[in-house]
């Protein structure tokens, strides 16, 4: 077995959204990739798929942020949540989300060119621990069809 320890990554990443560093995270950053598919079957295949077609790609990036004063503003409009959000086009508010490993920045970053911050979040004001805010970004394709790309340093 050929194991290259230099290719094993550990540690947190720096999270940047629309050019603003979001600061400290807790519990890491998670990327979930899901694809919807349709199985094409015919009588002659006895119910077994002869083709499987991808019909949708879904990418979600979730994280728990610690620097509340910096990051609560991502969810607020002029310091508040109002009815103005009703009917708004979230896709028009997308921007670049960049995840750069702290321990290996030379390995490059993960870039989501059209990430949208979902309006819902969990804000925990705990008595004995740091206040946290959990946020979720959904990555949509940019004009070139790119959801996610690994960039070089």
CSV table of N, CA and C in Angstrom, one decimal:
chain,number,residue,atom,x,y,z
A,1,UNK,N,0.9,-1.2,0.0
A,1,UNK,CA,0.0,0.0,0.0
A,1,UNK,C,0.9,1.2,0.0
A,2,UNK,N,0.6,2.2,-0.9
A,2,UNK,CA,1.4,3.4,-1.0
A,2,UNK,C,0.6,4.5,-0.3
A,3,UNK,N,1.1,4.9,0.9
A,3,UNK,CA,0.5,5.9,1.7
A,3,UNK,C,1.5,7.1,1.7
A,4,UNK,N,0.9,8.3,1.3
A,4,UNK,CA,1.7,9.5,1.3
A,4,UNK,C,1.2,10.4,2.4
A,5,UNK,N,1.8,10.5,3.6
A,5,UNK,CA,1.3,11.3,4.7
A,5,UNK,C,1.2,12.8,4.4
A,6,UNK,N,1.9,13.3,3.3
A,6,UNK,CA,1.8,14.7,2.9
A,6,UNK,C,0.4,15.0,2.3
A,7,UNK,N,-0.3,13.9,1.9
A,7,UNK,CA,-1.6,14.1,1.3
A,7,UNK,C,-2.8,13.9,2.2
A,8,UNK,N,-2.4,13.7,3.5
A,8,UNK,CA,-3.5,13.5,4.5
A,8,UNK,C,-3.7,14.9,5.2
A,9,UNK,N,-4.9,15.4,5.1
A,9,UNK,CA,-5.2,16.8,5.6
A,9,UNK,C,-5.8,16.7,7.0
A,10,UNK,N,-5.5,17.6,7.8
A,10,UNK,CA,-6.1,17.8,9.1
A,10,UNK,C,-6.2,19.2,9.4
A,11,UNK,N,-7.1,19.6,10.4
A,11,UNK,CA,-7.1,20.9,10.8
A,11,UNK,C,-8.3,21.7,10.2
A,12,UNK,N,-8.5,22.9,10.7
A,12,UNK,CA,-9.6,23.8,10.3
A,12,UNK,C,-9.3,24.5,9.0
A,13,UNK,N,-10.2,25.3,8.5
A,13,UNK,CA,-10.0,26.2,7.4
A,13,UNK,C,-10.4,27.6,7.6
A,14,UNK,N,-9.9,28.5,6.9
A,14,UNK,CA,-10.3,29.9,6.9
A,14,UNK,C,-11.5,30.0,6.0
A,15,UNK,N,-12.6,30.6,6.4
A,15,UNK,CA,-13.8,30.7,5.6
A,15,UNK,C,-13.9,32.2,5.2
A,16,UNK,N,-14.0,32.4,3.9
A,16,UNK,CA,-14.2,33.8,3.4
A,16,UNK,C,-15.5,33.8,2.5
A,17,UNK,N,-16.3,34.8,2.7
A,17,UNK,CA,-17.5,35.0,1.9
A,17,UNK,C,-17.6,36.4,1.4
A,18,UNK,N,-17.7,36.5,0.1
A,18,UNK,CA,-17.8,37.8,-0.6
A,18,UNK,C,-16.6,38.7,-0.1
A,19,UNK,N,-15.5,38.1,0.1
A,19,UNK,CA,-14.3,38.8,0.4
A,19,UNK,C,-14.1,39.1,1.9
A,20,UNK,N,-15.0,38.7,2.8
A,20,UNK,CA,-15.0,38.9,4.2
A,20,UNK,C,-14.6,37.6,4.9
A,21,UNK,N,-13.6,37.6,5.7
A,21,UNK,CA,-13.2,36.5,6.5
A,21,UNK,C,-14.2,36.3,7.7
A,22,UNK,N,-14.8,35.1,7.8
A,22,UNK,CA,-15.9,34.9,8.8
A,22,UNK,C,-15.4,34.6,10.2
A,23,UNK,N,-14.1,34.3,10.3
A,23,UNK,CA,-13.5,34.1,11.6
A,23,UNK,C,-13.6,32.7,12.1
A,24,UNK,N,-13.5,32.5,13.4
A,24,UNK,CA,-13.4,31.2,14.0
A,24,UNK,C,-14.6,30.3,13.8
A,25,UNK,N,-14.4,29.1,13.6
A,25,UNK,CA,-15.4,28.1,13.4
A,25,UNK,C,-15.3,27.1,14.6
A,26,UNK,N,-16.3,26.3,14.8
A,26,UNK,CA,-16.3,25.3,15.8
A,26,UNK,C,-16.9,24.0,15.2
A,27,UNK,N,-16.1,22.9,15.3
A,27,UNK,CA,-16.6,21.6,14.8
A,27,UNK,C,-16.3,21.4,13.4
A,28,UNK,N,-15.6,22.3,12.7
A,28,UNK,CA,-15.2,22.1,11.3
A,28,UNK,C,-16.3,22.6,10.4
A,29,UNK,N,-15.9,22.6,9.1
A,29,UNK,CA,-16.8,23.0,8.0
A,29,UNK,C,-17.2,21.7,7.3
A,30,UNK,N,-18.5,21.5,7.0
A,30,UNK,CA,-18.9,20.3,6.3
A,30,UNK,C,-19.5,20.7,4.9
A,31,UNK,N,-19.0,19.9,3.9
A,31,UNK,CA,-19.5,20.0,2.6
A,31,UNK,C,-20.3,18.8,2.3
A,32,UNK,N,-21.6,19.0,1.9
A,32,UNK,CA,-22.5,17.8,1.5
A,32,UNK,C,-22.8,17.9,0.1
A,33,UNK,N,-22.6,16.9,-0.7
A,33,UNK,CA,-22.9,16.8,-2.1
A,33,UNK,C,-24.0,15.8,-2.3
A,34,UNK,N,-25.1,16.2,-3.0
A,34,UNK,CA,-26.2,15.2,-3.2
A,34,UNK,C,-26.6,15.4,-4.7
A,35,UNK,N,-26.9,14.3,-5.3
A,35,UNK,CA,-27.3,14.3,-6.7
A,35,UNK,C,-28.6,13.5,-6.9
A,36,UNK,N,-29.6,14.1,-7.5
A,36,UNK,CA,-30.8,13.4,-7.9
A,36,UNK,C,-30.5,12.7,-9.2
A,37,UNK,N,-31.1,11.5,-9.3
A,37,UNK,CA,-30.9,10.8,-10.5
A,37,UNK,C,-32.3,10.1,-11.0
A,38,UNK,N,-32.3,9.8,-12.2
A,38,UNK,CA,-33.5,9.1,-12.7
A,38,UNK,C,-33.0,7.8,-13.4
A,39,UNK,N,-33.5,6.7,-13.0
A,39,UNK,CA,-33.2,5.4,-13.7
A,39,UNK,C,-34.0,5.2,-14.9
A,40,UNK,N,-33.4,4.9,-16.0
A,40,UNK,CA,-34.1,4.5,-17.2
A,40,UNK,C,-34.1,3.0,-17.4
A,41,UNK,N,-35.3,2.5,-17.4
A,41,UNK,CA,-35.5,1.0,-17.5
A,41,UNK,C,-36.3,0.6,-18.7
A,42,UNK,N,-36.1,-0.6,-19.2
A,42,UNK,CA,-36.9,-1.1,-20.3
A,42,UNK,C,-37.3,-2.5,-19.9
A,43,UNK,N,-38.4,-3.0,-20.6
A,43,UNK,CA,-38.9,-4.3,-20.3
A,43,UNK,C,-37.8,-5.4,-20.5
A,44,UNK,N,-36.9,-5.2,-21.5
A,44,UNK,CA,-35.9,-6.2,-21.8
A,44,UNK,C,-34.8,-6.3,-20.7
A,45,UNK,N,-34.7,-5.3,-19.8
A,45,UNK,CA,-33.7,-5.3,-18.8
A,45,UNK,C,-34.2,-5.9,-17.5
A,46,UNK,N,-35.4,-6.4,-17.5
A,46,UNK,CA,-36.0,-7.1,-16.4
A,46,UNK,C,-36.1,-6.1,-15.1
A,47,UNK,N,-36.4,-4.9,-15.4
A,47,UNK,CA,-36.5,-3.9,-14.3
A,47,UNK,C,-35.2,-3.3,-13.8
A,48,UNK,N,-34.1,-3.7,-14.4
A,48,UNK,CA,-32.8,-3.2,-14.0
A,48,UNK,C,-32.5,-1.9,-14.9
A,49,UNK,N,-31.9,-0.9,-14.3
A,49,UNK,CA,-31.6,0.3,-15.1
A,49,UNK,C,-30.6,0.0,-16.2
A,50,UNK,N,-30.9,0.6,-17.3
A,50,UNK,CA,-29.9,0.5,-18.4
A,50,UNK,C,-29.2,1.8,-18.5
A,51,UNK,N,-29.7,2.8,-17.8
A,51,UNK,CA,-29.0,4.1,-17.8
A,51,UNK,C,-29.4,4.9,-16.6
A,52,UNK,N,-28.6,5.6,-16.0
A,52,UNK,CA,-28.9,6.5,-14.8
A,52,UNK,C,-28.4,7.9,-15.1
A,53,UNK,N,-29.4,8.8,-15.1
A,53,UNK,CA,-29.1,10.2,-15.5
A,53,UNK,C,-29.2,11.1,-14.3
A,54,UNK,N,-28.2,12.0,-14.2
A,54,UNK,CA,-28.2,13.0,-13.1
A,54,UNK,C,-29.1,14.1,-13.5
A,55,UNK,N,-30.1,14.4,-12.6
A,55,UNK,CA,-31.1,15.5,-12.9
A,55,UNK,C,-30.9,16.7,-12.1
A,56,UNK,N,-30.2,16.6,-11.0
A,56,UNK,CA,-29.9,17.8,-10.2
A,56,UNK,C,-28.7,17.6,-9.3
A,57,UNK,N,-28.0,18.6,-9.1
A,57,UNK,CA,-26.8,18.6,-8.2
A,57,UNK,C,-27.1,19.6,-7.0
A,58,UNK,N,-26.9,19.1,-5.8
A,58,UNK,CA,-27.1,20.0,-4.6
A,58,UNK,C,-25.8,20.0,-3.8
A,59,UNK,N,-25.3,21.1,-3.5
A,59,UNK,CA,-24.1,21.3,-2.6
A,59,UNK,C,-24.5,22.2,-1.5
A,60,UNK,N,-24.2,21.7,-0.3
A,60,UNK,CA,-24.5,22.5,0.9
A,60,UNK,C,-23.2,22.6,1.7
A,61,UNK,N,-22.9,23.8,2.3
A,61,UNK,CA,-21.8,24.0,3.1
A,61,UNK,C,-22.3,24.5,4.5
A,62,UNK,N,-22.0,23.8,5.5
A,62,UNK,CA,-22.5,24.2,6.9
A,62,UNK,C,-21.4,24.3,7.8
A,63,UNK,N,-21.6,25.3,8.7
A,63,UNK,CA,-20.5,25.5,9.7
A,63,UNK,C,-21.1,26.2,11.0
A,64,UNK,N,-20.4,26.1,12.0
A,64,UNK,CA,-20.8,26.8,13.3
A,64,UNK,C,-19.7,27.9,13.5
A,65,UNK,N,-20.2,29.2,13.5
A,65,UNK,CA,-19.3,30.3,13.7
A,65,UNK,C,-19.3,30.8,15.1
A,66,UNK,N,-18.2,31.3,15.6
A,66,UNK,CA,-18.0,31.8,16.9
A,66,UNK,C,-18.1,33.3,17.0
A,67,UNK,N,-17.6,34.0,16.1
A,67,UNK,CA,-17.5,35.5,16.1
A,67,UNK,C,-18.9,36.1,15.8
A,68,UNK,N,-19.8,36.1,16.8
A,68,UNK,CA,-21.2,36.4,16.5
A,68,UNK,C,-21.3,37.8,16.0
A,69,UNK,N,-20.6,38.8,16.6
A,69,UNK,CA,-20.8,40.2,16.2
A,69,UNK,C,-20.5,40.4,14.8
A,70,UNK,N,-19.5,39.7,14.3
A,70,UNK,CA,-19.1,39.8,12.9
A,70,UNK,C,-20.1,39.1,12.0
A,71,UNK,N,-20.6,37.9,12.4
A,71,UNK,CA,-21.4,37.1,11.5
A,71,UNK,C,-22.9,37.2,11.6
A,72,UNK,N,-23.4,37.8,12.6
A,72,UNK,CA,-24.9,38.0,12.7
A,72,UNK,C,-25.3,38.9,11.6
A,73,UNK,N,-24.4,39.9,11.3
A,73,UNK,CA,-24.7,40.8,10.2
A,73,UNK,C,-25.0,40.2,8.9
A,74,UNK,N,-24.4,39.0,8.7
A,74,UNK,CA,-24.7,38.2,7.4
A,74,UNK,C,-26.2,37.9,7.3
A,75,UNK,N,-26.9,37.7,8.4
A,75,UNK,CA,-28.3,37.4,8.4
A,75,UNK,C,-29.2,38.6,8.5
A,76,UNK,N,-28.7,39.7,8.9
A,76,UNK,CA,-29.5,40.9,9.2
A,76,UNK,C,-29.4,41.9,8.0
A,77,UNK,N,-30.5,42.6,7.9
A,77,UNK,CA,-30.5,43.7,6.9
A,77,UNK,C,-30.5,45.0,7.7
A,78,UNK,N,-29.5,45.8,7.7
A,78,UNK,CA,-29.4,47.0,8.5
A,78,UNK,C,-29.7,46.7,10.0
A,79,UNK,N,-29.2,45.6,10.5
A,79,UNK,CA,-29.3,45.3,11.9
A,79,UNK,C,-30.6,44.6,12.4
A,80,UNK,N,-31.4,44.2,11.4
A,80,UNK,CA,-32.7,43.6,11.8
A,80,UNK,C,-33.2,42.6,10.7
A,81,UNK,N,-34.1,41.8,11.1
A,81,UNK,CA,-34.8,40.9,10.1
A,81,UNK,C,-36.2,41.5,10.0
A,82,UNK,N,-36.6,41.8,8.7
A,82,UNK,CA,-37.9,42.4,8.5
A,82,UNK,C,-38.7,41.6,7.4
A,83,UNK,N,-39.9,42.0,7.2
A,83,UNK,CA,-40.7,41.4,6.2
A,83,UNK,C,-40.2,41.7,4.8
A,84,UNK,N,-39.2,42.6,4.6
A,84,UNK,CA,-38.6,42.9,3.3
A,84,UNK,C,-38.0,41.6,2.7
A,85,UNK,N,-37.6,40.6,3.5
A,85,UNK,CA,-37.0,39.4,3.0
A,85,UNK,C,-38.1,38.6,2.2
A,86,UNK,N,-39.3,38.7,2.5
A,86,UNK,CA,-40.4,38.0,1.8
A,86,UNK,C,-40.4,38.3,0.4
A,87,UNK,N,-40.4,37.3,-0.5
A,87,UNK,CA,-40.4,37.5,-1.9
A,87,UNK,C,-39.1,37.8,-2.5
A,88,UNK,N,-38.0,37.9,-1.7
A,88,UNK,CA,-36.7,38.3,-2.3
A,88,UNK,C,-36.1,37.1,-3.0
A,89,UNK,N,-35.3,37.4,-4.0
A,89,UNK,CA,-34.6,36.4,-4.8
A,89,UNK,C,-33.3,36.1,-4.1
A,90,UNK,N,-33.1,34.9,-3.5
A,90,UNK,CA,-31.9,34.6,-2.8
A,90,UNK,C,-30.8,34.4,-3.8
A,91,UNK,N,-31.1,33.8,-4.9
A,91,UNK,CA,-30.0,33.5,-5.9
A,91,UNK,C,-29.3,34.8,-6.4
A,92,UNK,N,-30.0,35.9,-6.4
A,92,UNK,CA,-29.4,37.2,-6.8
A,92,UNK,C,-28.4,37.7,-5.7
A,93,UNK,N,-28.4,37.1,-4.5
A,93,UNK,CA,-27.5,37.6,-3.5
A,93,UNK,C,-26.3,36.7,-3.3
A,94,UNK,N,-26.0,35.8,-4.2
A,94,UNK,CA,-24.9,34.9,-4.1
A,94,UNK,C,-23.6,35.6,-4.2
A,95,UNK,N,-22.5,34.9,-3.8
A,95,UNK,CA,-21.2,35.4,-3.9
A,95,UNK,C,-20.2,34.3,-3.7
A,96,UNK,N,-18.9,34.6,-3.8
A,96,UNK,CA,-17.9,33.6,-3.7
A,96,UNK,C,-17.7,33.2,-2.2
A,97,UNK,N,-17.7,31.9,-2.0
A,97,UNK,CA,-17.4,31.3,-0.7
A,97,UNK,C,-16.1,30.5,-0.9
A,98,UNK,N,-15.1,30.8,-0.1
A,98,UNK,CA,-13.8,30.2,-0.2
A,98,UNK,C,-13.4,29.6,1.1
A,99,UNK,N,-13.0,28.3,1.0
A,99,UNK,CA,-12.5,27.5,2.2
A,99,UNK,C,-11.0,27.2,1.9
A,100,UNK,N,-10.1,27.8,2.8
A,100,UNK,CA,-8.7,27.6,2.7
A,100,UNK,C,-8.2,26.9,3.9
A,101,UNK,N,-7.6,25.7,3.8
A,101,UNK,CA,-7.1,24.9,4.9
A,101,UNK,C,-6.0,25.7,5.6
A,102,UNK,N,-6.0,25.8,6.9
A,102,UNK,CA,-5.0,26.6,7.7
A,102,UNK,C,-3.7,25.9,7.7
A,103,UNK,N,-3.7,24.6,7.8
A,103,UNK,CA,-2.4,23.8,8.0
A,103,UNK,C,-1.7,23.6,6.6
A,104,UNK,N,-2.5,23.8,5.5
A,104,UNK,CA,-1.8,23.5,4.2
A,104,UNK,C,-2.4,24.5,3.2
A,105,UNK,N,-2.2,25.8,3.4
A,105,UNK,CA,-2.7,26.7,2.4
A,105,UNK,C,-2.1,26.6,1.0
A,106,UNK,N,-0.9,26.0,1.0
A,106,UNK,CA,-0.2,25.8,-0.3
A,106,UNK,C,-0.9,24.8,-1.2
A,107,UNK,N,-1.8,23.9,-0.5
A,107,UNK,CA,-2.5,22.9,-1.3
A,107,UNK,C,-3.7,23.5,-2.0
A,108,UNK,N,-4.0,24.8,-1.8
A,108,UNK,CA,-5.1,25.4,-2.5
A,108,UNK,C,-6.3,25.5,-1.7
A,109,UNK,N,-7.4,26.0,-2.3
A,109,UNK,CA,-8.6,26.3,-1.6
A,109,UNK,C,-9.8,25.6,-2.3
A,110,UNK,N,-10.9,25.6,-1.7
A,110,UNK,CA,-12.1,25.1,-2.3
A,110,UNK,C,-13.0,26.4,-2.5
A,111,UNK,N,-13.3,26.6,-3.8
A,111,UNK,CA,-14.0,27.8,-4.2
A,111,UNK,C,-15.4,27.5,-4.7
A,112,UNK,N,-16.4,28.1,-4.1
A,112,UNK,CA,-17.8,28.0,-4.5
A,112,UNK,C,-18.2,29.3,-5.1
A,113,UNK,N,-18.2,29.5,-6.5
A,113,UNK,CA,-18.3,30.8,-7.1
A,113,UNK,C,-19.7,31.4,-6.9
A,114,UNK,N,-20.7,30.7,-6.6
A,114,UNK,CA,-22.1,31.3,-6.5
A,114,UNK,C,-22.8,30.6,-5.3
A,115,UNK,N,-22.2,30.9,-4.1
A,115,UNK,CA,-22.8,30.4,-2.8
A,115,UNK,C,-23.8,31.4,-2.3
A,116,UNK,N,-24.9,30.9,-1.8
A,116,UNK,CA,-26.0,31.7,-1.3
A,116,UNK,C,-26.2,31.3,0.2
A,117,UNK,N,-26.1,32.3,1.1
A,117,UNK,CA,-26.3,32.1,2.5
A,117,UNK,C,-27.8,31.9,2.7
A,118,UNK,N,-28.2,30.7,3.2
A,118,UNK,CA,-29.6,30.5,3.5
A,118,UNK,C,-30.1,31.3,4.7
A,119,UNK,N,-31.3,31.8,4.6
A,119,UNK,CA,-31.8,32.8,5.6
A,119,UNK,C,-32.0,32.2,7.0
A,120,UNK,N,-32.1,30.9,7.1
A,120,UNK,CA,-32.3,30.3,8.5
A,120,UNK,C,-31.0,30.0,9.1
A,121,UNK,N,-31.0,30.1,10.5
A,121,UNK,CA,-29.8,29.7,11.2
A,121,UNK,C,-30.2,29.3,12.6
A,122,UNK,N,-29.2,28.8,13.3
A,122,UNK,CA,-29.4,28.4,14.8
A,122,UNK,C,-28.4,29.3,15.5
A,123,UNK,N,-28.9,30.1,16.4
A,123,UNK,CA,-28.1,31.0,17.2
A,123,UNK,C,-28.2,30.5,18.7
A,124,UNK,N,-27.1,30.1,19.2
A,124,UNK,CA,-27.1,29.5,20.6
A,124,UNK,C,-26.4,30.5,21.5
A,125,UNK,N,-27.2,30.9,22.5
A,125,UNK,CA,-26.7,31.8,23.6
A,125,UNK,C,-26.6,30.9,24.8
A,126,UNK,N,-25.5,30.3,25.0
A,126,UNK,CA,-25.3,29.3,26.1
A,126,UNK,C,-24.7,30.0,27.3
A,127,UNK,N,-25.1,29.4,28.5
A,127,UNK,CA,-24.7,30.0,29.7
A,127,UNK,C,-23.2,29.7,30.0
A,128,UNK,N,-22.7,28.5,29.6
A,128,UNK,CA,-21.4,28.1,30.0
A,128,UNK,C,-20.4,28.0,28.8
A,129,UNK,N,-20.8,28.3,27.7
A,129,UNK,CA,-20.0,28.2,26.5
A,129,UNK,C,-20.1,29.4,25.6
A,130,UNK,N,-19.2,29.4,24.6
A,130,UNK,CA,-19.3,30.5,23.7
A,130,UNK,C,-20.6,30.5,22.9
A,131,UNK,N,-21.0,31.7,22.6
A,131,UNK,CA,-22.2,31.9,21.8
A,131,UNK,C,-21.8,31.4,20.4
A,132,UNK,N,-22.7,30.7,19.7
A,132,UNK,CA,-22.4,30.2,18.3
A,132,UNK,C,-23.6,30.5,17.4
A,133,UNK,N,-23.3,30.6,16.1
A,133,UNK,CA,-24.3,30.7,15.1
A,133,UNK,C,-24.0,29.7,14.0
A,134,UNK,N,-25.0,28.8,13.8
A,134,UNK,CA,-24.8,27.8,12.7
A,134,UNK,C,-25.4,28.3,11.4
A,135,UNK,N,-24.6,28.3,10.4
A,135,UNK,CA,-25.1,28.8,9.1
A,135,UNK,C,-25.0,27.8,8.0
A,136,UNK,N,-25.8,28.0,6.9
A,136,UNK,CA,-25.7,27.0,5.8
A,136,UNK,C,-25.7,27.8,4.5
A,137,UNK,N,-24.8,27.5,3.7
A,137,UNK,CA,-24.7,28.0,2.3
A,137,UNK,C,-25.1,26.9,1.3
A,138,UNK,N,-25.8,27.3,0.3
A,138,UNK,CA,-26.1,26.4,-0.8
A,138,UNK,C,-25.3,26.9,-2.0
A,139,UNK,N,-24.6,26.0,-2.7
A,139,UNK,CA,-23.8,26.4,-3.8
A,139,UNK,C,-24.6,26.1,-5.1
A,140,UNK,N,-24.7,27.1,-5.9
A,140,UNK,CA,-25.4,27.1,-7.2
A,140,UNK,C,-24.4,27.2,-8.3
A,141,UNK,N,-24.7,26.8,-9.5
A,141,UNK,CA,-23.7,26.9,-10.6
A,141,UNK,C,-23.6,28.4,-11.0
A,142,UNK,N,-22.4,28.8,-11.3
A,142,UNK,CA,-22.2,30.1,-11.9
A,142,UNK,C,-22.5,30.1,-13.4
A,143,UNK,N,-22.3,31.2,-14.1
A,143,UNK,CA,-22.6,31.3,-15.5
A,143,UNK,C,-21.9,30.2,-16.4
A,144,UNK,N,-20.8,29.7,-15.9
A,144,UNK,CA,-20.1,28.6,-16.6
A,144,UNK,C,-20.5,27.2,-16.2
A,145,UNK,N,-21.4,27.1,-15.2
A,145,UNK,CA,-21.9,25.8,-14.8
A,145,UNK,C,-21.1,25.2,-13.6
A,146,UNK,N,-20.2,26.0,-13.0
A,146,UNK,CA,-19.3,25.5,-12.0
A,146,UNK,C,-20.0,25.7,-10.6
A,147,UNK,N,-20.1,24.6,-9.9
A,147,UNK,CA,-20.6,24.6,-8.5
A,147,UNK,C,-19.4,24.8,-7.5
A,148,UNK,N,-18.4,24.0,-7.7
A,148,UNK,CA,-17.2,24.0,-6.8
A,148,UNK,C,-16.0,23.7,-7.6
A,149,UNK,N,-14.9,24.4,-7.3
A,149,UNK,CA,-13.6,24.2,-7.9
A,149,UNK,C,-12.5,24.2,-6.9
A,150,UNK,N,-11.5,23.4,-7.1
A,150,UNK,CA,-10.3,23.4,-6.2
A,150,UNK,C,-9.3,24.3,-6.9
A,151,UNK,N,-8.9,25.3,-6.2
A,151,UNK,CA,-8.0,26.3,-6.8
A,151,UNK,C,-6.5,26.0,-6.3
A,152,UNK,N,-5.6,26.4,-7.0
A,152,UNK,CA,-4.2,26.3,-6.6
A,152,UNK,C,-3.8,27.5,-5.8
A,153,UNK,N,-2.8,27.4,-4.9
A,153,UNK,CA,-2.4,28.5,-4.1
A,153,UNK,C,-1.8,29.6,-4.9
